[in-house]
mmCIF file of C-alpha atoms in Angstrom:
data_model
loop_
_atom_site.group_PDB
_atom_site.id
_atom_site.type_symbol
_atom_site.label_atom_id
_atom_site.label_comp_id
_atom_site.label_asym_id
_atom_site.label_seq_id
_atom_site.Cartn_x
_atom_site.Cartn_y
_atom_site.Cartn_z
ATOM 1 C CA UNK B 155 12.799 16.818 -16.816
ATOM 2 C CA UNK B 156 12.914 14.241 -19.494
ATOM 3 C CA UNK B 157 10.926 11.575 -18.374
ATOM 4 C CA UNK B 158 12.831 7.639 -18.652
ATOM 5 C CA UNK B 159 10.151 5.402 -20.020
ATOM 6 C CA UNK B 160 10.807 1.187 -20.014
ATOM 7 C CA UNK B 161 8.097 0.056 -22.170
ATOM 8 C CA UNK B 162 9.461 -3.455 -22.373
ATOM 9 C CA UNK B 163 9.264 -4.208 -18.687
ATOM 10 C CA UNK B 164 8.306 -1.513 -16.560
ATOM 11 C CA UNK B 165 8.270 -2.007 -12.874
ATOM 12 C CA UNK B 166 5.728 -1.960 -10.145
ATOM 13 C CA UNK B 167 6.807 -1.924 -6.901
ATOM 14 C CA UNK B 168 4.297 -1.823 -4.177
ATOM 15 C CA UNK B 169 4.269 -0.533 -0.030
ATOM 16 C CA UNK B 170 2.305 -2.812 1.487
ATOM 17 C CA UNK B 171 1.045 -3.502 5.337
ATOM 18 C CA UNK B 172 -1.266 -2.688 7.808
ATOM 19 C CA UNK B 173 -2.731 0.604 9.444
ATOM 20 C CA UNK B 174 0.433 2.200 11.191
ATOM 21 C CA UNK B 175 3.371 0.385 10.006
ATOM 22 C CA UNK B 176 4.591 3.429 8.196
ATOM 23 C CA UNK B 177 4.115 2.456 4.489
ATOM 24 C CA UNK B 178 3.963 6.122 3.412
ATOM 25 C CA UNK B 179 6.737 7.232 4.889
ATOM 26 C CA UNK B 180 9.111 4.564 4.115
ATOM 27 C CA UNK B 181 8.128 4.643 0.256
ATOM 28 C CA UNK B 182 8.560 8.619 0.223
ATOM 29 C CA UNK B 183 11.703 7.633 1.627
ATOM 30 C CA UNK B 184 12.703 4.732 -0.549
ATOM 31 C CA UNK B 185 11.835 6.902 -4.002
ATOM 32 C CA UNK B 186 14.545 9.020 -4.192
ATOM 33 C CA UNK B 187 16.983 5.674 -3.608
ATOM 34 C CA UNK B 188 15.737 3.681 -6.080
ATOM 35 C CA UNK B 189 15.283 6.442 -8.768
ATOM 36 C CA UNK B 190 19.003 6.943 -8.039
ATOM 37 C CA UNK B 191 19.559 3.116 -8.083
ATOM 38 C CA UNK B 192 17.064 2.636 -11.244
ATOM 39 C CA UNK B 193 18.241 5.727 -13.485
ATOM 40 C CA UNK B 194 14.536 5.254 -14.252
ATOM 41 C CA UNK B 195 11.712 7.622 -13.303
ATOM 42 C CA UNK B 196 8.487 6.660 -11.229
ATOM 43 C CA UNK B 197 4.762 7.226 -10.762
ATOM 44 C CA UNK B 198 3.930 7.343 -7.108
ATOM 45 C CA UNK B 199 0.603 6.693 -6.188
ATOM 46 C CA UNK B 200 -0.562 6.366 -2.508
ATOM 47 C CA UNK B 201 -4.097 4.833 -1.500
ATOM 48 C CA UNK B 202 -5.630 8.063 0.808
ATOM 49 C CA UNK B 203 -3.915 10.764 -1.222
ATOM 50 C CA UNK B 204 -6.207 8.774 -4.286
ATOM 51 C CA UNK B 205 -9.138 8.378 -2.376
ATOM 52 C CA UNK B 206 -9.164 9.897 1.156
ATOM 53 C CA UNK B 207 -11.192 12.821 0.147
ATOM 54 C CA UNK B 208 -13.542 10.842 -2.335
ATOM 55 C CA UNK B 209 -14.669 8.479 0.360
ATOM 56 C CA UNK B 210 -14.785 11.053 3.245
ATOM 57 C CA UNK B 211 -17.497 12.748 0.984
ATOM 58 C CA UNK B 212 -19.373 9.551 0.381
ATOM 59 C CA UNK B 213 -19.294 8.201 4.193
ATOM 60 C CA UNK B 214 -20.469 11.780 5.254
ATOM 61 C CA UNK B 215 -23.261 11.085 2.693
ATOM 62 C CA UNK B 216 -24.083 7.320 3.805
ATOM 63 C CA UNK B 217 -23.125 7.209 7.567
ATOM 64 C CA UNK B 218 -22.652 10.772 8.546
ATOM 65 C CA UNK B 219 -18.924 9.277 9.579
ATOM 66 C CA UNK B 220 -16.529 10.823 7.100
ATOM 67 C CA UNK B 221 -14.294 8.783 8.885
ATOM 68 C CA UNK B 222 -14.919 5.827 8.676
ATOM 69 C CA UNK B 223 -13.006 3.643 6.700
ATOM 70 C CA UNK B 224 -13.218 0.234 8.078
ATOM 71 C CA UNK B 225 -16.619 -0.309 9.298
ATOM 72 C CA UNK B 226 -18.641 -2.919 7.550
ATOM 73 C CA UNK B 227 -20.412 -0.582 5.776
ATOM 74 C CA UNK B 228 -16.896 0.579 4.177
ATOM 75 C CA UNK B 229 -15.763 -2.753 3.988
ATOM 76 C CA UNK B 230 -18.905 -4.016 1.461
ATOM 77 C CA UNK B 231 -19.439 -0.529 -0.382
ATOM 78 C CA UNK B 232 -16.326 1.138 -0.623
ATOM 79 C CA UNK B 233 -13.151 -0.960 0.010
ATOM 80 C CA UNK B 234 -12.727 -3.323 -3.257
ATOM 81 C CA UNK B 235 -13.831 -0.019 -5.931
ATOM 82 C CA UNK B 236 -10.904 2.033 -4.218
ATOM 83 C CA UNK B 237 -8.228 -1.003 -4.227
ATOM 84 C CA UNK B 238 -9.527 -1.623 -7.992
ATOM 85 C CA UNK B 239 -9.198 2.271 -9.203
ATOM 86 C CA UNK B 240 -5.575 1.953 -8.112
ATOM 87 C CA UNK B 241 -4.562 -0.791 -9.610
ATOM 88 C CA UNK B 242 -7.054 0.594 -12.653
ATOM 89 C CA UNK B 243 -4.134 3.823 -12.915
ATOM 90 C CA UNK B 244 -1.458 1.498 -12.503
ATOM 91 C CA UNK B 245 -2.137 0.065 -14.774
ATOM 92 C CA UNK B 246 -2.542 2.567 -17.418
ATOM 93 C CA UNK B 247 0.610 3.854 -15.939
ATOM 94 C CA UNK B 248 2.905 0.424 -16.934
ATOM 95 C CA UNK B 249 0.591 0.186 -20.191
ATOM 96 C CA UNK B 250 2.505 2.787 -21.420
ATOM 97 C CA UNK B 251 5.891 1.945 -20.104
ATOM 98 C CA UNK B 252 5.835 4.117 -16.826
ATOM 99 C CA UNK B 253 6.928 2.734 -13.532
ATOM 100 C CA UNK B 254 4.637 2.866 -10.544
ATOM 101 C CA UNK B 255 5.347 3.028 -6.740
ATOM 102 C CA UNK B 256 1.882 2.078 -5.186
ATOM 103 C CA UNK B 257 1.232 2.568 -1.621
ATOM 104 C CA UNK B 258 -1.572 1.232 0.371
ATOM 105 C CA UNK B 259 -2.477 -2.194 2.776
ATOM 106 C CA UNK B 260 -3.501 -4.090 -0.216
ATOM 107 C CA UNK B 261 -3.931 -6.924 2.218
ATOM 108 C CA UNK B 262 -6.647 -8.711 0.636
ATOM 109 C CA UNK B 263 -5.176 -8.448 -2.783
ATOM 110 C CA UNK B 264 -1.446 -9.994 -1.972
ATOM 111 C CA UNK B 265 -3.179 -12.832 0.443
ATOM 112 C CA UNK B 266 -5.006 -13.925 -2.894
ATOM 113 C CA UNK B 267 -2.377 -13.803 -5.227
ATOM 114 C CA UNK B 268 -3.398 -11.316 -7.218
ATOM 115 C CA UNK B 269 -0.916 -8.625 -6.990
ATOM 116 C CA UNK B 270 1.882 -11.369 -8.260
ATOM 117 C CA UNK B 271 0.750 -12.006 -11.117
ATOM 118 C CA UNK B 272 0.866 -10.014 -14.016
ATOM 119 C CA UNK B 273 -1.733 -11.602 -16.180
ATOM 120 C CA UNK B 274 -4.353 -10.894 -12.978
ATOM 121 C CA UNK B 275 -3.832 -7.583 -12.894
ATOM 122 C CA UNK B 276 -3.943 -6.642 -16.503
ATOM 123 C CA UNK B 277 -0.269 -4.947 -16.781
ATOM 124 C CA UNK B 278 2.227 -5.805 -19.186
ATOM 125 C CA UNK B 279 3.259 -9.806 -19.289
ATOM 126 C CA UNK B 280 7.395 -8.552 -18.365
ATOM 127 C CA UNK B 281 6.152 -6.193 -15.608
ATOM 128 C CA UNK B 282 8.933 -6.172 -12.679
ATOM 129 C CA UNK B 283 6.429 -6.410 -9.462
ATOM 130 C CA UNK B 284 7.837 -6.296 -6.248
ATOM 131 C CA UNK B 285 6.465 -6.213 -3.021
ATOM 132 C CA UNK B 286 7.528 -4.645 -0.108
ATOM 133 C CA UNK B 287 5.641 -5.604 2.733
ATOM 134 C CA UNK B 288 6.037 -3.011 6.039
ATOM 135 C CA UNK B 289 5.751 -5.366 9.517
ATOM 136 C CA UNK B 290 5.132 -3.955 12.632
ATOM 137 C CA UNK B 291 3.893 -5.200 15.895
ATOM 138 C CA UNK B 292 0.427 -5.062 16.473
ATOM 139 C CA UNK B 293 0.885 -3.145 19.871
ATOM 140 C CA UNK B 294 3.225 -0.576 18.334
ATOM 141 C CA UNK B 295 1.079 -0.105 15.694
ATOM 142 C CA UNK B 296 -1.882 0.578 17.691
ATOM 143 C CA UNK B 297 0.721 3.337 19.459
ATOM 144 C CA UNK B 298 1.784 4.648 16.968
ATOM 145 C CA UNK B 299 -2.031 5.088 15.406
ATOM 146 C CA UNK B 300 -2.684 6.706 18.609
ATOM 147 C CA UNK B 301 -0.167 9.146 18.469
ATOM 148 C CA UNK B 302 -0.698 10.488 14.837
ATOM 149 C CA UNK B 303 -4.316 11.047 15.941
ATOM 150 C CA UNK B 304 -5.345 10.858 12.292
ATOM 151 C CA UNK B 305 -9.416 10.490 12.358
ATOM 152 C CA UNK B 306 -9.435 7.991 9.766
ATOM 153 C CA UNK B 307 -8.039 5.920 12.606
ATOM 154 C CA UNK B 308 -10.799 6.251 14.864
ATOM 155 C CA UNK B 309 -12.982 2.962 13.788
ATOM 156 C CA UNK B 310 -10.039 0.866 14.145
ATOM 157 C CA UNK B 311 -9.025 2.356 17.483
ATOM 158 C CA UNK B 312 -12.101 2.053 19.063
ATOM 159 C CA UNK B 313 -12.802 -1.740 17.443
ATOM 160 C CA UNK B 314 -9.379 -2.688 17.971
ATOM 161 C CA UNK B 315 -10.469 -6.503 18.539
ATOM 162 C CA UNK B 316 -12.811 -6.201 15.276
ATOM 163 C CA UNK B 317 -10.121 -4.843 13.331
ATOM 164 C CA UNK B 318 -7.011 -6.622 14.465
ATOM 165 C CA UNK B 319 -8.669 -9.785 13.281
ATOM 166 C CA UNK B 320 -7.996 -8.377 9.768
ATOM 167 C CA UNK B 321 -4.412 -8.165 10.520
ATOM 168 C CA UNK B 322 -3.095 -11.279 8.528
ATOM 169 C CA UNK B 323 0.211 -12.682 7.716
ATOM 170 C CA UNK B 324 1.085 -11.833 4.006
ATOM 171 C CA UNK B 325 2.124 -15.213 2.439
ATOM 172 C CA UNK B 326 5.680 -16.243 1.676
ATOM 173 C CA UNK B 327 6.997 -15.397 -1.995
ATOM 174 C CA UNK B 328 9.633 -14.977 -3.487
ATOM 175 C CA UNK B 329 8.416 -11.046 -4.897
ATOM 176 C CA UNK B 330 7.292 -10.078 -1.301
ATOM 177 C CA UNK B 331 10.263 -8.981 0.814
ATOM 178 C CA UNK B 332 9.669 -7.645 4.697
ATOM 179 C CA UNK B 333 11.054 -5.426 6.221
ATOM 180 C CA UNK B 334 10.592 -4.821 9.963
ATOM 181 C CA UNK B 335 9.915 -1.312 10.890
ATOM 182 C CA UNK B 336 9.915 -1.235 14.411
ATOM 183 C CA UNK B 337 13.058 0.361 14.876
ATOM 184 C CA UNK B 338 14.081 2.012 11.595
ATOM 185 C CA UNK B 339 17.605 0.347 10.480
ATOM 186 C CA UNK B 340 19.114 1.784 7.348
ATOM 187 C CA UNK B 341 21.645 -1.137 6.571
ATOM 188 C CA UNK B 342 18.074 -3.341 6.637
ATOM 189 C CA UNK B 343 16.488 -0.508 4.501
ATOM 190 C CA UNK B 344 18.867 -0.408 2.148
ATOM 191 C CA UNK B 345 18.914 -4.188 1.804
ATOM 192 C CA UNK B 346 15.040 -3.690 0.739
ATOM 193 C CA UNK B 347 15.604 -1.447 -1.719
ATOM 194 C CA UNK B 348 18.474 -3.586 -3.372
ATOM 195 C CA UNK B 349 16.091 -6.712 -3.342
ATOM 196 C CA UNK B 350 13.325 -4.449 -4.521
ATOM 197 C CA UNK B 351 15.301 -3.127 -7.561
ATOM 198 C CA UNK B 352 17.276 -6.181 -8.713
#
């Protein structure tokens, strides 16, 4: 396949939201749509297929908790060096024209401002970013965490006062666009990839 490069403004488009809320599957499920919408090709990068493995091995090593990925310990150590190395290959990506889907909560980063701005984040000045950000109510998050059973899950679940205090409102903007995914609706997901794509 003959890959579509747009060196003069390539396009980052980022899944964004908290624990549960479905990110993953909803940008698997948004890639083939806006490739088809784009004509253009994409890099997809997701948080835990990056790093899941990486920092398993180094909690094992520190806490005996391969696990555990939102304990303090993760928080100060870990966190900020994983959220960095993706926007690190995303940005060598759009450096040389290739488009990046980037998955991951990334809630820190769009509450400061950083992910909107194109100087911040070292990409190229005409960059396209978009943001989708995945909402979800905290209850039917914590169900839905609960029924995936996915041990990377566990420190939340059992902290889930500690950790829902984490769980902030993204701020308004006009390159963040929510989408509510507590009943899937595919006029409303189709809407969020035309906004996403424009």
């Amino acid at each position: 396949m003959v890959c579509k490069l747009t060196p003069s403004a390539p396009r980052l488009i980022l899944f964004a939201g908290h624990a549960g809320t479905g990110k993953s599957t909803l940008a698997k499920k948004a890639l083939p749509l806006i490739i088809e919408k784009t004509g253009e090709d994409f890099f997809f990068l997701d948080k835990d297929t990056a790093y899941g493995a990486f920092s398993a091995h180094v909690m094992q090593l520190t806490t005996q908790n391969p696990n555990d990925r939102d304990s303090p310990f993760y928080l100060e150590n870990l966190r900020d060096w994983e959220y960095q190395g993706l926007i690190d290959i995303a940005r060598e990506n759009l450096l040389l024209g290739v488009n990046v889907i980037l998955v991951g909560p990334f809630s820190r980063e769009i509450q400061s401002g950083r992910m909107f701005d194109a100087q911040a984040l070292g990409v190229p000045p005409k960059t396209s970013i978009q943001i989708a950000w995945i909402d979800l109510d905290e209850s039917e998050a914590k169900k839905r965490m609960e029924k995936r059973a996915d041990p990377r899950d566990e420190w939340k679940l059992a902290h889930w006062g500690q950790y829902t205090k984490r769980r902030t409102e993204p701020p308004t903007h006009a390159l963040l666009h929510r989408f509510d995914n507590s009943v899937f609706n595919e006029a409303s997901f189709e809407k969020l990839i035309d906004d996403i794509v424009r």
